Amino acid sequence: IAADYSAVDESNLDQLLMSLSPELSVYTYKMLSCGINRSLLGSLTDELMQTACGITNPIHRLKMTQAFQSQISLISRK
């Protein structure tokens, strides 16, 4: 069962996290509560993900960091 964040997730952050791995969707609420949206993902440090977003699993942080960096790389090529 997936939560519906459409009313508060204009940047489709949950959709992105789900596309990376459905298990990462558990972080959507905390990230949105902290004011994080897709435009800020490239600025997230490992420390911010851990302390502000509550992402304690280092493998999850690594997956997210790699995906966010890839996304930024694609955008900067345009």
mmCIF file of the C-alpha atoms, coordinates in Angstrom:
data_MODEL
# 
_entry.id   MODEL 
# 
loop_
_atom_site.group_PDB 
_atom_site.id 
_atom_site.type_symbol 
_atom_site.label_atom_id 
_atom_site.label_alt_id 
_atom_site.label_comp_id 
_atom_site.label_asym_id 
_atom_site.label_entity_id 
_atom_site.label_seq_id 
_atom_site.pdbx_PDB_ins_code 
_atom_site.Cartn_x 
_atom_site.Cartn_y 
_atom_site.Cartn_z 
_atom_site.occupancy 
_atom_site.B_iso_or_equiv 
_atom_site.pdbx_formal_charge 
_atom_site.auth_seq_id 
_atom_site.auth_comp_id 
_atom_site.auth_asym_id 
_atom_site.auth_atom_id 
_atom_site.pdbx_PDB_model_num 
ATOM 1  C CA . ILE A 1 1  ? 0.000  0.000  0.000   1.00 0.00 ? 1  ILE A CA 1 
ATOM 2  C CA . ALA A 1 2  ? 1.468  3.311  -1.070  1.00 0.00 ? 2  ALA A CA 1 
ATOM 3  C CA . ALA A 1 3  ? 0.745  6.692  0.463   1.00 0.00 ? 3  ALA A CA 1 
ATOM 4  C CA . ASP A 1 4  ? -0.671 9.452  -1.721  1.00 0.00 ? 4  ASP A CA 1 
ATOM 5  C CA . TYR A 1 5  ? 1.502  12.564 -1.421  1.00 0.00 ? 5  TYR A CA 1 
ATOM 6  C CA . SER A 1 6  ? 0.086  14.334 -4.485  1.00 0.00 ? 6  SER A CA 1 
ATOM 7  C CA . ALA A 1 7  ? -1.434 17.164 -2.426  1.00 0.00 ? 7  ALA A CA 1 
ATOM 8  C CA . VAL A 1 8  ? 1.926  18.119 -0.892  1.00 0.00 ? 8  VAL A CA 1 
ATOM 9  C CA . ASP A 1 9  ? 4.453  16.691 -3.359  1.00 0.00 ? 9  ASP A CA 1 
ATOM 10 C CA . GLU A 1 10 ? 4.358  18.999 -6.373  1.00 0.00 ? 10 GLU A CA 1 
ATOM 11 C CA . SER A 1 11 ? 7.845  17.917 -7.465  1.00 0.00 ? 11 SER A CA 1 
ATOM 12 C CA . ASN A 1 12 ? 6.891  14.208 -7.462  1.00 0.00 ? 12 ASN A CA 1 
ATOM 13 C CA . LEU A 1 13 ? 9.626  13.317 -5.001  1.00 0.00 ? 13 LEU A CA 1 
ATOM 14 C CA . ASP A 1 14 ? 7.815  10.147 -3.956  1.00 0.00 ? 14 ASP A CA 1 
ATOM 15 C CA . GLN A 1 15 ? 7.543  9.042  -7.564  1.00 0.00 ? 15 GLN A CA 1 
ATOM 16 C CA . LEU A 1 16 ? 11.297 9.499  -7.979  1.00 0.00 ? 16 LEU A CA 1 
ATOM 17 C CA . LEU A 1 17 ? 12.096 7.580  -4.798  1.00 0.00 ? 17 LEU A CA 1 
ATOM 18 C CA . MET A 1 18 ? 9.729  4.775  -5.831  1.00 0.00 ? 18 MET A CA 1 
ATOM 19 C CA . SER A 1 19 ? 11.413 4.570  -9.229  1.00 0.00 ? 19 SER A CA 1 
ATOM 20 C CA . LEU A 1 20 ? 14.800 4.139  -7.556  1.00 0.00 ? 20 LEU A CA 1 
ATOM 21 C CA . SER A 1 21 ? 13.541 1.482  -5.167  1.00 0.00 ? 21 SER A CA 1 
ATOM 22 C CA . PRO A 1 22 ? 10.104 1.090  -3.578  1.00 0.00 ? 22 PRO A CA 1 
ATOM 23 C CA . GLU A 1 23 ? 11.728 0.757  -0.145  1.00 0.00 ? 23 GLU A CA 1 
ATOM 24 C CA . LEU A 1 24 ? 13.017 4.342  -0.415  1.00 0.00 ? 24 LEU A CA 1 
ATOM 25 C CA . SER A 1 25 ? 9.474  5.686  -0.416  1.00 0.00 ? 25 SER A CA 1 
ATOM 26 C CA . VAL A 1 26 ? 9.431  5.432  3.384   1.00 0.00 ? 26 VAL A CA 1 
ATOM 27 C CA . TYR A 1 27 ? 11.572 8.598  3.461   1.00 0.00 ? 27 TYR A CA 1 
ATOM 28 C CA . THR A 1 28 ? 9.167  10.726 1.413   1.00 0.00 ? 28 THR A CA 1 
ATOM 29 C CA . TYR A 1 29 ? 7.150  12.091 4.328   1.00 0.00 ? 29 TYR A CA 1 
ATOM 30 C CA . LYS A 1 30 ? 10.201 13.126 6.361   1.00 0.00 ? 30 LYS A CA 1 
ATOM 31 C CA . MET A 1 31 ? 11.894 14.713 3.338   1.00 0.00 ? 31 MET A CA 1 
ATOM 32 C CA . LEU A 1 32 ? 8.772  16.674 2.397   1.00 0.00 ? 32 LEU A CA 1 
ATOM 33 C CA . SER A 1 33 ? 8.311  17.722 6.041   1.00 0.00 ? 33 SER A CA 1 
ATOM 34 C CA . CYS A 1 34 ? 11.833 19.164 5.969   1.00 0.00 ? 34 CYS A CA 1 
ATOM 35 C CA . GLY A 1 35 ? 10.984 21.180 2.860   1.00 0.00 ? 35 GLY A CA 1 
ATOM 36 C CA . ILE A 1 36 ? 12.979 19.042 0.465   1.00 0.00 ? 36 ILE A CA 1 
ATOM 37 C CA . ASN A 1 37 ? 11.788 18.751 -3.105  1.00 0.00 ? 37 ASN A CA 1 
ATOM 38 C CA . ARG A 1 38 ? 13.406 17.469 -6.284  1.00 0.00 ? 38 ARG A CA 1 
ATOM 39 C CA . SER A 1 39 ? 15.161 20.769 -6.979  1.00 0.00 ? 39 SER A CA 1 
ATOM 40 C CA . LEU A 1 40 ? 17.101 20.473 -3.703  1.00 0.00 ? 40 LEU A CA 1 
ATOM 41 C CA . LEU A 1 41 ? 18.211 16.864 -4.104  1.00 0.00 ? 41 LEU A CA 1 
ATOM 42 C CA . GLY A 1 42 ? 21.583 17.722 -5.584  1.00 0.00 ? 42 GLY A CA 1 
ATOM 43 C CA . SER A 1 43 ? 22.399 19.813 -2.524  1.00 0.00 ? 43 SER A CA 1 
ATOM 44 C CA . LEU A 1 44 ? 21.713 17.055 -0.010  1.00 0.00 ? 44 LEU A CA 1 
ATOM 45 C CA . THR A 1 45 ? 24.799 15.846 1.771   1.00 0.00 ? 45 THR A CA 1 
ATOM 46 C CA . ASP A 1 46 ? 25.149 12.474 3.430   1.00 0.00 ? 46 ASP A CA 1 
ATOM 47 C CA . GLU A 1 47 ? 24.957 14.230 6.793   1.00 0.00 ? 47 GLU A CA 1 
ATOM 48 C CA . LEU A 1 48 ? 21.753 16.091 5.898   1.00 0.00 ? 48 LEU A CA 1 
ATOM 49 C CA . MET A 1 49 ? 20.130 12.905 4.660   1.00 0.00 ? 49 MET A CA 1 
ATOM 50 C CA . GLN A 1 50 ? 21.018 11.228 7.925   1.00 0.00 ? 50 GLN A CA 1 
ATOM 51 C CA . THR A 1 51 ? 20.238 13.976 10.432  1.00 0.00 ? 51 THR A CA 1 
ATOM 52 C CA . ALA A 1 52 ? 17.443 16.017 8.852   1.00 0.00 ? 52 ALA A CA 1 
ATOM 53 C CA . CYS A 1 53 ? 15.750 13.293 6.833   1.00 0.00 ? 53 CYS A CA 1 
ATOM 54 C CA . GLY A 1 54 ? 16.297 10.373 9.194   1.00 0.00 ? 54 GLY A CA 1 
ATOM 55 C CA . ILE A 1 55 ? 17.834 8.135  6.543   1.00 0.00 ? 55 ILE A CA 1 
ATOM 56 C CA . THR A 1 56 ? 19.963 5.966  8.800   1.00 0.00 ? 56 THR A CA 1 
ATOM 57 C CA . ASN A 1 57 ? 20.623 3.150  6.336   1.00 0.00 ? 57 ASN A CA 1 
ATOM 58 C CA . PRO A 1 58 ? 23.944 3.958  4.621   1.00 0.00 ? 58 PRO A CA 1 
ATOM 59 C CA . ILE A 1 59 ? 23.074 1.862  1.553   1.00 0.00 ? 59 ILE A CA 1 
ATOM 60 C CA . HIS A 1 60 ? 19.863 3.832  1.064   1.00 0.00 ? 60 HIS A CA 1 
ATOM 61 C CA . ARG A 1 61 ? 21.816 7.100  1.322   1.00 0.00 ? 61 ARG A CA 1 
ATOM 62 C CA . LEU A 1 62 ? 24.330 5.801  -1.211  1.00 0.00 ? 62 LEU A CA 1 
ATOM 63 C CA . LYS A 1 63 ? 21.605 4.767  -3.675  1.00 0.00 ? 63 LYS A CA 1 
ATOM 64 C CA . MET A 1 64 ? 19.951 8.144  -3.346  1.00 0.00 ? 64 MET A CA 1 
ATOM 65 C CA . THR A 1 65 ? 23.184 10.120 -3.666  1.00 0.00 ? 65 THR A CA 1 
ATOM 66 C CA . GLN A 1 66 ? 24.176 8.246  -6.817  1.00 0.00 ? 66 GLN A CA 1 
ATOM 67 C CA . ALA A 1 67 ? 20.740 8.742  -8.362  1.00 0.00 ? 67 ALA A CA 1 
ATOM 68 C CA . PHE A 1 68 ? 20.612 12.438 -7.482  1.00 0.00 ? 68 PHE A CA 1 
ATOM 69 C CA . GLN A 1 69 ? 24.071 13.026 -8.949  1.00 0.00 ? 69 GLN A CA 1 
ATOM 70 C CA . SER A 1 70 ? 23.096 11.187 -12.136 1.00 0.00 ? 70 SER A CA 1 
ATOM 71 C CA . GLN A 1 71 ? 19.959 13.294 -12.433 1.00 0.00 ? 71 GLN A CA 1 
ATOM 72 C CA . ILE A 1 72 ? 21.971 16.514 -12.047 1.00 0.00 ? 72 ILE A CA 1 
ATOM 73 C CA . SER A 1 73 ? 24.474 15.307 -14.612 1.00 0.00 ? 73 SER A CA 1 
ATOM 74 C CA . LEU A 1 74 ? 21.686 14.687 -17.135 1.00 0.00 ? 74 LEU A CA 1 
ATOM 75 C CA . ILE A 1 75 ? 20.155 18.107 -16.514 1.00 0.00 ? 75 ILE A CA 1 
ATOM 76 C CA . SER A 1 76 ? 23.486 19.924 -16.891 1.00 0.00 ? 76 SER A CA 1 
ATOM 77 C CA . ARG A 1 77 ? 24.085 18.290 -20.281 1.00 0.00 ? 77 ARG A CA 1 
ATOM 78 C CA . LYS A 1 78 ? 20.938 19.852 -21.751 1.00 0.00 ? 78 LYS A CA 1 
# 
